[in-house]
Short mmCIF file of C-alpha atoms in Angstrom, two decimals:
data_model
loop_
_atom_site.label_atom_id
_atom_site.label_comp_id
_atom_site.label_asym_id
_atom_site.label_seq_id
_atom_site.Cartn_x
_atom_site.Cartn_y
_atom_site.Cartn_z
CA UNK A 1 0.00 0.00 0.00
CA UNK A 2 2.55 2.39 1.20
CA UNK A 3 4.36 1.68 -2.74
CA UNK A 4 1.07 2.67 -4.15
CA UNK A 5 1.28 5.73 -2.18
CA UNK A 6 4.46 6.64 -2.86
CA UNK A 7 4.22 5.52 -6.63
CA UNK A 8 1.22 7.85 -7.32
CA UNK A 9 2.82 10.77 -5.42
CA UNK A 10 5.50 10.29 -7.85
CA UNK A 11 3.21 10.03 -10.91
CA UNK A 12 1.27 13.16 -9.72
CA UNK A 13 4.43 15.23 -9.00
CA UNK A 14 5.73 14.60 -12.45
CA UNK A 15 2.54 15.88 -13.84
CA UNK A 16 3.34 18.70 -12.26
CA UNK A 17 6.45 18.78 -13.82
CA UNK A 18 5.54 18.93 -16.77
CA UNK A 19 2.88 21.87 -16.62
CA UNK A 20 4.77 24.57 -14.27
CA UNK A 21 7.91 24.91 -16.84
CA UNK A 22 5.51 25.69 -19.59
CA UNK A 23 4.06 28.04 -17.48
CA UNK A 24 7.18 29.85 -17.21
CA UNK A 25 8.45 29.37 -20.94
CA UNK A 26 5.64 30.21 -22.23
CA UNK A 27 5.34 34.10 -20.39
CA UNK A 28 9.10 34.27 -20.72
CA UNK A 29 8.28 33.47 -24.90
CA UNK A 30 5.65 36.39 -24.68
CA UNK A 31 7.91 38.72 -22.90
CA UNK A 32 10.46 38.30 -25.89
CA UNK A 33 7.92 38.63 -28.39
CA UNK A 34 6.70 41.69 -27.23
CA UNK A 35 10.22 43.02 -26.84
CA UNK A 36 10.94 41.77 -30.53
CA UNK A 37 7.63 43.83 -31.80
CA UNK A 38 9.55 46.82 -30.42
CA UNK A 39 12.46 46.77 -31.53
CA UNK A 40 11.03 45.78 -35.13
CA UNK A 41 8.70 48.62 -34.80
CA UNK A 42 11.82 51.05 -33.96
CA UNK A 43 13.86 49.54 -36.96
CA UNK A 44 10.64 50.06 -38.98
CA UNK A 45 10.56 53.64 -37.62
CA UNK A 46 14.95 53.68 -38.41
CA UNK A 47 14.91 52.06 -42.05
CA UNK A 48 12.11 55.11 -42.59
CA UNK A 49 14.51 57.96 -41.67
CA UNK A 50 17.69 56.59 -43.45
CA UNK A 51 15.50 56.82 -46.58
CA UNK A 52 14.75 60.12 -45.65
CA UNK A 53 18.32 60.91 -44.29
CA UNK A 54 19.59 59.78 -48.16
CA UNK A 55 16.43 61.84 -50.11
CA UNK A 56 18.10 65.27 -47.87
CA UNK A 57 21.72 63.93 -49.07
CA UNK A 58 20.62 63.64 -52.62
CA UNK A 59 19.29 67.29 -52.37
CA UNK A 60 22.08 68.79 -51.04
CA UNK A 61 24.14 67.21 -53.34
CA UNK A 62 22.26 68.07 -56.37
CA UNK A 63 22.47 72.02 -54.63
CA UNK A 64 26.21 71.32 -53.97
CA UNK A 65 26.54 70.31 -57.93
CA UNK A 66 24.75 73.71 -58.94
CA UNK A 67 26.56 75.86 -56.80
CA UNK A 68 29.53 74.19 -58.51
CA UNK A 69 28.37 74.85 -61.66
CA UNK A 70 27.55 78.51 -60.70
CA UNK A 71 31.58 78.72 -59.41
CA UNK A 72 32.15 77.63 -62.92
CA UNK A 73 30.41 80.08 -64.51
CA UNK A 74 31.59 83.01 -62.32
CA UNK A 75 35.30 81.95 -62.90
CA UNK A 76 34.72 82.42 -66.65
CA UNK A 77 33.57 86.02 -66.29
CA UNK A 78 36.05 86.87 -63.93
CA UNK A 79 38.92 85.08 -66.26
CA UNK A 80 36.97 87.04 -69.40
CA UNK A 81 36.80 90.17 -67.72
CA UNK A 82 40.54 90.35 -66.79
CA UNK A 83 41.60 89.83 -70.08
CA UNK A 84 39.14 92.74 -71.18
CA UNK A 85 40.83 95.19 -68.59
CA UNK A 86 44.33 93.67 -69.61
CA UNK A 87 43.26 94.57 -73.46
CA UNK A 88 41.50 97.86 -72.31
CA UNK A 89 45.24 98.62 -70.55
CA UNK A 90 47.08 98.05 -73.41
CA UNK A 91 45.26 99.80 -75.70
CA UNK A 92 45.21 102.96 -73.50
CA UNK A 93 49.22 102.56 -73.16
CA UNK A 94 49.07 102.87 -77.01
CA UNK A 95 46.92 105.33 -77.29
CA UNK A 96 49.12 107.19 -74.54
CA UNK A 97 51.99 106.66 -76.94
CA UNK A 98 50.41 108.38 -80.19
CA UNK A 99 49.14 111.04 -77.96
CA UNK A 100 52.76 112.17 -76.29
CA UNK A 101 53.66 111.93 -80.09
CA UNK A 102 51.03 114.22 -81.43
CA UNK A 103 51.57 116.77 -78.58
CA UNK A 104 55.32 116.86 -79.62
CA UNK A 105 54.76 117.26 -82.88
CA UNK A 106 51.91 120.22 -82.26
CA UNK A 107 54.79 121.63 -79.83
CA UNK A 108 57.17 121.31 -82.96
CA UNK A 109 54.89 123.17 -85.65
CA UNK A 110 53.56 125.65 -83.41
CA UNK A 111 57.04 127.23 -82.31
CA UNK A 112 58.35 126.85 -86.15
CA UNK A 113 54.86 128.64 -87.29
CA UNK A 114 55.95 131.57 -84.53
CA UNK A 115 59.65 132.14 -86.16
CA UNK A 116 57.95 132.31 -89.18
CA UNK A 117 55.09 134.71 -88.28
CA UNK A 118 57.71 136.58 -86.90
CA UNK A 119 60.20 136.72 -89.67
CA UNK A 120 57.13 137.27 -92.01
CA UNK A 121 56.28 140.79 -89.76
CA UNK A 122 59.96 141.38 -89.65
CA UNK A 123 60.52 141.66 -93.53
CA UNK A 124 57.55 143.73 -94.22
CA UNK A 125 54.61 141.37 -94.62
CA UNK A 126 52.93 141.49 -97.85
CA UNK A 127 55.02 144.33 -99.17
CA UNK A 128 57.24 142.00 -99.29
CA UNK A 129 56.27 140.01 -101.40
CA UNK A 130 55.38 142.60 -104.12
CA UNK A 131 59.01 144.05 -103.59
CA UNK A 132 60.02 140.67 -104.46
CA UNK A 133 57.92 140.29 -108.04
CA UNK A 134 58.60 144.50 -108.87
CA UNK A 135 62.31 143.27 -108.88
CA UNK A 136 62.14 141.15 -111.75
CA UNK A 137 64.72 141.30 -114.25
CA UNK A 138 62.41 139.82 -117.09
CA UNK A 139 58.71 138.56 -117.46
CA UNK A 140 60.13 135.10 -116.87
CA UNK A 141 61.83 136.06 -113.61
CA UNK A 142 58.51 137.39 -112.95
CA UNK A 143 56.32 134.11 -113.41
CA UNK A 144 59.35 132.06 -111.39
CA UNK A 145 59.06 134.42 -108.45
CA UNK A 146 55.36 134.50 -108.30
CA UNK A 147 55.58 130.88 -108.82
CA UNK A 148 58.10 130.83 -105.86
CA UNK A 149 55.76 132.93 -103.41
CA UNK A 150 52.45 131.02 -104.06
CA UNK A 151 54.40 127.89 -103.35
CA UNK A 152 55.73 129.46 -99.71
CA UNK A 153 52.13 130.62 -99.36
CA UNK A 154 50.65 127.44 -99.77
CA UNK A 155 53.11 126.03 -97.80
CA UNK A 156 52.42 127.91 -94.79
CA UNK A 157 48.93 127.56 -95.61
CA UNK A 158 49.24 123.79 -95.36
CA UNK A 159 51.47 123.67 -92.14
CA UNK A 160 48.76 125.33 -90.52
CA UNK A 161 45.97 123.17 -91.79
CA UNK A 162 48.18 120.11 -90.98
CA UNK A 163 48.57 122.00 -87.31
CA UNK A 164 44.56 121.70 -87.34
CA UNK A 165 44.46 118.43 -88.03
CA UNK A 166 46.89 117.08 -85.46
CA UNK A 167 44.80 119.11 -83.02
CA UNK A 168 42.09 117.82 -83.69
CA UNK A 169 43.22 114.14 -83.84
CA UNK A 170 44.75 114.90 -80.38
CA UNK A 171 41.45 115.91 -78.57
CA UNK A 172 40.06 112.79 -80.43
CA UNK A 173 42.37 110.20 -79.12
CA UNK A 174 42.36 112.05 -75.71
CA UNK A 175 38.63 111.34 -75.97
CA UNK A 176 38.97 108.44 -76.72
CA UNK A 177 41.56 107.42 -73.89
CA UNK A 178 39.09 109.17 -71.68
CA UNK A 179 36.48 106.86 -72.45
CA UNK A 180 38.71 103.64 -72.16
CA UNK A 181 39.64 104.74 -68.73
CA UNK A 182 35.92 105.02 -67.61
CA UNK A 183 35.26 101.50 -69.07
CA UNK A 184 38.44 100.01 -67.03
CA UNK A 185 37.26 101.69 -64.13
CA UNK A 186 33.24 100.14 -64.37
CA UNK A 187 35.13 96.77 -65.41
CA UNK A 188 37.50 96.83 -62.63
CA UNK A 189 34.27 97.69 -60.63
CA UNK A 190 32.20 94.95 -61.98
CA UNK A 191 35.31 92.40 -61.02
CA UNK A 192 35.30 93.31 -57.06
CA UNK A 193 31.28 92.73 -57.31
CA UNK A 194 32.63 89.24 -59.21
CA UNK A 195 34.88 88.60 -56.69
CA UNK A 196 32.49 89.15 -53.96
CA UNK A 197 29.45 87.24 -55.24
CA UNK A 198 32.16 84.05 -55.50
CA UNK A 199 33.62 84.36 -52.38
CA UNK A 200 29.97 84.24 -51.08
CA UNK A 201 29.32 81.30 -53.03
CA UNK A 202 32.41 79.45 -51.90
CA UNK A 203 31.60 79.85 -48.53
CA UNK A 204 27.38 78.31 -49.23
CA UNK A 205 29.42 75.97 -50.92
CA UNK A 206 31.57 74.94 -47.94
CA UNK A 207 28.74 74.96 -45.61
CA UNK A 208 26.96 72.41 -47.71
CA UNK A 209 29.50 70.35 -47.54
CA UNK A 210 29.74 70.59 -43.97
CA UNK A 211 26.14 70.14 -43.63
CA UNK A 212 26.64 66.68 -46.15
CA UNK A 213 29.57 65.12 -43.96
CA UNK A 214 27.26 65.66 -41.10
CA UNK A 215 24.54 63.77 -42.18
CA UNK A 216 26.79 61.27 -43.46
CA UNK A 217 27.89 60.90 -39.51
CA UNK A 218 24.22 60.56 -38.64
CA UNK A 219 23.56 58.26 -41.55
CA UNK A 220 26.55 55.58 -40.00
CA UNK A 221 25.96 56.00 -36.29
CA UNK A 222 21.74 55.10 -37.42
CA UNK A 223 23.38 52.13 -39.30
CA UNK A 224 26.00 51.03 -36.33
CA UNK A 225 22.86 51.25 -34.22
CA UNK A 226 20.56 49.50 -36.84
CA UNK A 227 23.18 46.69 -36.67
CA UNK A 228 23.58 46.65 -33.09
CA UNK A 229 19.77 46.43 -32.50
CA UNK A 230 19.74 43.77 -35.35
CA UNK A 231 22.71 41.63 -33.27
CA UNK A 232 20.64 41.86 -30.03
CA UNK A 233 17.36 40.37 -31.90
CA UNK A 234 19.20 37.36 -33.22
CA UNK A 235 20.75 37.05 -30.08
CA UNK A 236 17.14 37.07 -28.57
CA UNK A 237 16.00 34.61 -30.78
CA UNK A 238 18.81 32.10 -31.00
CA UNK A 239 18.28 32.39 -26.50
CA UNK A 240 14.30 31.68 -27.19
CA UNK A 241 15.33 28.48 -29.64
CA UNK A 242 17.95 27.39 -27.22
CA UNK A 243 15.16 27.45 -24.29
CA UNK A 244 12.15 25.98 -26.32
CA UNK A 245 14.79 23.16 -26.96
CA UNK A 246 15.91 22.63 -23.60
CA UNK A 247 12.18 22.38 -22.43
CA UNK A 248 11.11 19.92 -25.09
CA UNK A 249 14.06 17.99 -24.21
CA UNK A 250 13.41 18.48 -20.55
CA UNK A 251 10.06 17.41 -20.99
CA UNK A 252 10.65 13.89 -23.03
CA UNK A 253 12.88 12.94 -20.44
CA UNK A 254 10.00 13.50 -17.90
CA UNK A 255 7.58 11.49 -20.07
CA UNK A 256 10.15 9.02 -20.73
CA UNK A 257 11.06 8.95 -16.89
CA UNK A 258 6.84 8.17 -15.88
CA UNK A 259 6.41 6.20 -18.98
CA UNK A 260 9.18 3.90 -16.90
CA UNK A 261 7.43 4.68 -13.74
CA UNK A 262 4.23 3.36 -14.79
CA UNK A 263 6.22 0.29 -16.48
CA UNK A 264 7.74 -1.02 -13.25
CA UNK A 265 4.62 -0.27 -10.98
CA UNK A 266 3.07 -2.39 -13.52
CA UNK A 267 5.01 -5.28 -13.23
CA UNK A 268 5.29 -5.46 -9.34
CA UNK A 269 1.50 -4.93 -8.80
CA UNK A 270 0.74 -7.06 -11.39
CA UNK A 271 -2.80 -7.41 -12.67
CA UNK A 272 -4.25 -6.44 -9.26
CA UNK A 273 -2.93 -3.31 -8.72
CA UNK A 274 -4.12 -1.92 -12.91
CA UNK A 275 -7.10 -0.27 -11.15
CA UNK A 276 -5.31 1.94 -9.20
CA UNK A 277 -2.50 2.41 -11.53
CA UNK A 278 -5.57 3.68 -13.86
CA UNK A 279 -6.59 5.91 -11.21
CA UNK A 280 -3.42 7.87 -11.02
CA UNK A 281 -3.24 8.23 -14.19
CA UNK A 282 -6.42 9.48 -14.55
CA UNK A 283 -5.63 11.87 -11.91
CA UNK A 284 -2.57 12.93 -13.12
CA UNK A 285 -4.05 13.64 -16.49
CA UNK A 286 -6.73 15.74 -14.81
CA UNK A 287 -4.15 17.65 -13.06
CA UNK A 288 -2.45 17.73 -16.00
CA UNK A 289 -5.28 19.41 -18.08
CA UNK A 290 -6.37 21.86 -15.12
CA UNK A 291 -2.76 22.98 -15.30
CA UNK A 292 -3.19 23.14 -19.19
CA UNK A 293 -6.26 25.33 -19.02
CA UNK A 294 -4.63 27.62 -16.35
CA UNK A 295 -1.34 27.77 -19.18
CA UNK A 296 -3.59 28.72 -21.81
CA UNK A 297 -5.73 31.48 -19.44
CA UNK A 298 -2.35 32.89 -18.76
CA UNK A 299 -1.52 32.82 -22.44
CA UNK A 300 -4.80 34.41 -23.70
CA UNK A 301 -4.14 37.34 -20.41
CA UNK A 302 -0.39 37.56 -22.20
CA UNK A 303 -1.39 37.72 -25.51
CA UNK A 304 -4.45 40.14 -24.72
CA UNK A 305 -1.49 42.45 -23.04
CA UNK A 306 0.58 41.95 -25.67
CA UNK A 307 -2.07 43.71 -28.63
CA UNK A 308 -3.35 46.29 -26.02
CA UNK A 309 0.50 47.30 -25.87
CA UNK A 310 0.31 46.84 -29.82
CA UNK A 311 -2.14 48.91 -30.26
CA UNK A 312 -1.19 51.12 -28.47
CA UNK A 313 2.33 52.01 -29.96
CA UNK A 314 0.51 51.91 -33.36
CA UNK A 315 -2.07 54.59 -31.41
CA UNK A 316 0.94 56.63 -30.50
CA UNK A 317 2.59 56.44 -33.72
CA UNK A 318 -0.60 57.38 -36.04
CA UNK A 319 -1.10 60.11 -33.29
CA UNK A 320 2.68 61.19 -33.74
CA UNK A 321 2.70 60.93 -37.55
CA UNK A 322 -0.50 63.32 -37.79
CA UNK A 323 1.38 65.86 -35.52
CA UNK A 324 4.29 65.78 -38.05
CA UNK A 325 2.46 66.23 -40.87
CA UNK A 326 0.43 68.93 -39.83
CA UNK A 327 1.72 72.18 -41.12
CA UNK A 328 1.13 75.85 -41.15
CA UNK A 329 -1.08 77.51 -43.67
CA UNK A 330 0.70 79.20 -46.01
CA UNK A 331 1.63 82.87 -46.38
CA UNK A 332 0.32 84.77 -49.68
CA UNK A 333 1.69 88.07 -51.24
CA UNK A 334 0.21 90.87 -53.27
CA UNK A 335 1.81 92.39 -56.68
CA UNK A 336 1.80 89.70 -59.74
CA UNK A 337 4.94 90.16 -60.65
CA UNK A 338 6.14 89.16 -57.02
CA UNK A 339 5.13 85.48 -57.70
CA UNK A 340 5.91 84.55 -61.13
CA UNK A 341 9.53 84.00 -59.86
CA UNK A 342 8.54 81.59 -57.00
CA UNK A 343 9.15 78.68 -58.88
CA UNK A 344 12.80 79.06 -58.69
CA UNK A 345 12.95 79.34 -55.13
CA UNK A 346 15.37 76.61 -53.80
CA UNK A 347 15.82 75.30 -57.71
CA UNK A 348 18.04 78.35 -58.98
CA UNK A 349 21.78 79.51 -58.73
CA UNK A 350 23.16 82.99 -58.42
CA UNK A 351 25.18 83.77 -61.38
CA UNK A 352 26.67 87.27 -62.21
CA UNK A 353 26.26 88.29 -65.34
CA UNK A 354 23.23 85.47 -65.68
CA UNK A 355 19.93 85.45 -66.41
CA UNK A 356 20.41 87.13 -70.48
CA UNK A 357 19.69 84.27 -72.17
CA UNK A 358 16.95 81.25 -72.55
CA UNK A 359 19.57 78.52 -71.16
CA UNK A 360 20.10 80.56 -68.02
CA UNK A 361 16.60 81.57 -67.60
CA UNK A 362 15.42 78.00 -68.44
CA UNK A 363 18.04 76.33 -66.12
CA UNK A 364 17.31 79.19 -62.87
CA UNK A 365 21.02 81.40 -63.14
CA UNK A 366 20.35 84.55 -62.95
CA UNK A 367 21.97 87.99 -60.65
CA UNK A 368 19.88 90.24 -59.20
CA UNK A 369 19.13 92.48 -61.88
CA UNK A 370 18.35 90.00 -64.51
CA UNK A 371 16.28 88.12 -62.10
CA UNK A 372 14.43 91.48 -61.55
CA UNK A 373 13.52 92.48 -65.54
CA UNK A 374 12.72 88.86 -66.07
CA UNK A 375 10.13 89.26 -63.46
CA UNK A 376 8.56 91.91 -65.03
CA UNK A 377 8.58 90.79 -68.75
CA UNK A 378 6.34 87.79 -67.49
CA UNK A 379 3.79 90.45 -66.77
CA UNK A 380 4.35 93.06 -69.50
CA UNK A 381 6.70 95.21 -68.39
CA UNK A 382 10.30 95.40 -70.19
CA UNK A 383 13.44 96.85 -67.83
CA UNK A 384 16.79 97.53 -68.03
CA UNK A 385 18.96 94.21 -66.98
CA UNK A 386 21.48 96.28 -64.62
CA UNK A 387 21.35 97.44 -60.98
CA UNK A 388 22.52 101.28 -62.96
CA UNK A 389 19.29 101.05 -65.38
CA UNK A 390 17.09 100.12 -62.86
CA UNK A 391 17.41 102.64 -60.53
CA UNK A 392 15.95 105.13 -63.00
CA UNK A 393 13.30 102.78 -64.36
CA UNK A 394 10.45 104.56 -62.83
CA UNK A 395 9.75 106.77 -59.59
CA UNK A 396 11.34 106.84 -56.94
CA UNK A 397 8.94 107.45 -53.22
CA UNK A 398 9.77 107.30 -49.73
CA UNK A 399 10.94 103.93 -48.19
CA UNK A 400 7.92 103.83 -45.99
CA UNK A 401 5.30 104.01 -48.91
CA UNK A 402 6.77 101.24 -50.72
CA UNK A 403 3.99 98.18 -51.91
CA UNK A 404 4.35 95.17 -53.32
CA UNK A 405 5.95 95.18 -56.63
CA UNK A 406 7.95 98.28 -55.82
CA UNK A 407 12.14 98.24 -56.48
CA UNK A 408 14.31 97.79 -53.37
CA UNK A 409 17.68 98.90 -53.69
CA UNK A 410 20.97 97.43 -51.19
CA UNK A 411 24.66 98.95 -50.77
CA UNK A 412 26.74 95.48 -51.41
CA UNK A 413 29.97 96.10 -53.48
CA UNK A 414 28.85 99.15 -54.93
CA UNK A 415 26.22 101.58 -54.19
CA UNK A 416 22.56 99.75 -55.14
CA UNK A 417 24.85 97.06 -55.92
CA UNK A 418 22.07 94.72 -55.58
CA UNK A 419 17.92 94.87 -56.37
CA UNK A 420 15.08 92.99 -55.02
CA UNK A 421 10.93 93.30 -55.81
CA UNK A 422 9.33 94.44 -52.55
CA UNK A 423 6.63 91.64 -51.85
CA UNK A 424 5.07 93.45 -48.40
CA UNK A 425 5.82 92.71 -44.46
CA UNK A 426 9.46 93.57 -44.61
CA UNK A 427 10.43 90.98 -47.46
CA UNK A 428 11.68 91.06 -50.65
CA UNK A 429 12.45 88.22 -53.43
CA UNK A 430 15.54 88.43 -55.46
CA UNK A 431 18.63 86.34 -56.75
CA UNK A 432 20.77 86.19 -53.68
CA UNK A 433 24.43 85.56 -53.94
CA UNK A 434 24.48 82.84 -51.68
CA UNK A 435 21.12 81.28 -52.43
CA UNK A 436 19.93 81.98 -55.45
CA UNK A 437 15.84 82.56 -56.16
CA UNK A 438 15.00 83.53 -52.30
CA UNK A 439 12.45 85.66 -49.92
CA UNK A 440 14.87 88.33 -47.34
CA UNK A 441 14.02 89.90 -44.42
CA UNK A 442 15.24 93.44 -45.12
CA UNK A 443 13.71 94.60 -41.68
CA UNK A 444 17.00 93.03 -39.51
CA UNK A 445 20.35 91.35 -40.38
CA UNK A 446 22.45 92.07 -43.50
CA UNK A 447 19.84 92.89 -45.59
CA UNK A 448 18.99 95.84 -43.17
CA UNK A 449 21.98 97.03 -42.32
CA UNK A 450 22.66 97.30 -46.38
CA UNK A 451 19.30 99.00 -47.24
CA UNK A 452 19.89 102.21 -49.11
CA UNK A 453 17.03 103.91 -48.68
CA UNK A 454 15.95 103.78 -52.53
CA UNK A 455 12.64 102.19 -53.43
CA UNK A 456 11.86 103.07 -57.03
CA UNK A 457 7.93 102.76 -58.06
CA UNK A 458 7.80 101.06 -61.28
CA UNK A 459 4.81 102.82 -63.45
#
């Protein structure tokens, strides 16, 4: 009796056995699974901004590329306008030449046209002469020495015509010099305003490539991270498979271990002893499916946990990804003419000298002043192309009466080096040396502190 006892207490505890390990595999299981779902969810959320992370890279190095081409294009003028001032230099050198020549020979002819003037008074003037032809010997005499004095005549007469003409081509070429030297000096101009707008563009350039390593930083630290978070999950999982193994093996050796059990209790009972035998077992099996049904209660409690926590995260994140997308309502300007040149906001390049011809205009490289006429010839209106020219292109009225669509004028590298269209609240659009197409704030900063005062009303 007492192995009976003891031999169902064994069976039973065995039961028992089996069911508590599951217990505890099974919520240790769920508590990895729900840990995996997060960290999938956060390299869900990851693998989302390194796609964004590379669409920003590809921007700034398509701006980067522009800018580059820009540099390009600035270079060119400045190498084509230093030959022109070399040329312009040489030319006036020349020029300098003929006149130092001219103005000796003027000195020359007008000193020998004084001895002569004065030897001419000297010997009696034109009584001279006619002494000279009343003292012919014969009629022949008198035809060589009238012959003789029409020839001196004419010759003085001609050394002072040729004494005009030299004067005259002297004041011409000094003109001309003159203007030479005022075209140097607006080149030479023009080449510090080069100089500046490159320098400016340099430096954009530099900080976009500053701004690209950066994000190339973030980009690798996301990935070692990525990779790290990746290692941990497959560590994770490779612990879960090792577990679930070592409980299914735990467990045959249990079954295998009562299987046994019930074997040897068999054969030293014998026939007489099956009832009870039965008995156990049929109480162990009970016990075995309470403790099944209190497993799978615990499981459904886990797993109803586990989609409430689901949820939600995918609650938070729809509520998070609404609050990102929401965005201001735009801002709207008056004055036509101050939108038409929106569309090359962030997809245009400052160029000097740009903005002349249907490849710049098409491909967005324009300066200031080109950017400003081509404005206005999309609604009617033709202007000069220069900063010069467009300071007398229509009115100009008090800074604080200015509207949209009015002329805004800014001290850079000259005075009203640079021009922008007025579009209202302290803002102007122009083409910006270090950002191309753009909207300023001329009420603070550079832009304020350059203001010249002129606003010019264009009628």
């Amino acid at each position: 009796m007492l192995k009976k006892i003891l031999g169902l207490s064994f069976i039973i505890g065995m039961g028992s056995l089996l069911v508590i390990p599951n217990v505890f595999a099974n919520t240790e299981l769920e508590t990895i699974e729900e840990e995996r779902t997060i960290i999938q969810s956060d390299l869900s959320d990851a693998e989302q901004e390194l796609a964004d992370l590379v669409s920003e890279l590809d921007v700034i190095n398509n701006e980067i590329a522009s800018i580059d081409e820009a540099l390009v294009a600035n270079q060119k003028t400045i190498d084509d306008t230093n030959e022109e001032v070399d040329s312009t230099e040489k030319e006036v050198e020349k020029l300098e030449v003929e006149i130092k020549e001219l103005e000796d020979d003027i000195e020359i002819r007008f000193e020998m046209l004084k001895d002569r003037a004065n030897a001419y008074q000297k010997n009696g003037g034109s009584s001279r002469y006619l002494e000279v032809l009343l003292g012919a010997d014969s009629f022949g005499d008198f035809v060589t020495r009238s012959v003789t004095i029409t020839r001196i005549a004419k010759a003085d007469n001609d050394f002072i015509e040729q004494l005009e003409i030299n004067q005259k081509e002297l004041e011409e070429k000094q003109a001309i010099v003159q203007g030479k030297l005022d075209e140097l000096e607006e080149l030479q101009t023009e080449l510090v305003g080069m100089k500046h707008h490159l320098e400016d563009q340099n430096q954009r350039n530099d900080e976009l490539k500053d701004e690209l390593k950066s994000k190339e930083a973030e980009i690798e630290s996301k990935m070692a991270r990525l990779l790290e978070e990746d290692s941990n999950l497959q560590s994770a999982e490779a612990e879960i498979e090792a577990k679930i193994d070592a409980e299914i093996q735990r467990q045959e050796d249990l079954r295998i271990a009562e299987e046994a059990e019930i074997a040897r209790q068999a054969e030293e009972e014998a026939a007489a002893t099956q009832s009870n035998t039965n008995s156990s077992a049929s109480e162990a099996a009970t016990q075995t499916s309470t403790n099944s049904s209190s497993s799978q209660n615990v499981a459904s409690a886990s797993e109803a946990n586990t989609t409430s926590t689901v949820t939600n995260t995918d609650n938070k994140s729809k509520s998070s990804s609404s609050e990102t997308k929401a965005a201001p309502a735009p801002s709207s300007y008056g004055g036509s003419v101050t939108q038409v040149g929106r569309k090359y906001i962030g997809n245009s390049t400052y160029v000097f000298g740009g903005g002349r011809s249907s490849s710049d205009i098409a491909n967005g490289r324009f300066d200031c002043s080109a950017f400003v006429s081509w404005s206005f010839s999309q609604v009617g209106k033709s202007l000069p192309a220069s900063t010069s020219g467009l300071v007398n292109a229509g009115q100009r009225i008090s800074s604080s009466d200015k509207q949209p669509g009015d002329l805004v004028f800014f001290n850079t590298y000259k005075t009203n080096g640079h021009v922008g269209i007025y579009i209202g609240g302290g803002q102007f659009i122009g083409s910006q040396s270090s950002t191309g197409v753009a909207v300023a704030n001329m009420n603070s900063g550079y832009w304020a502190d350059n203001f010249s005062g002129v606003v010019v009303r264009v009628n």
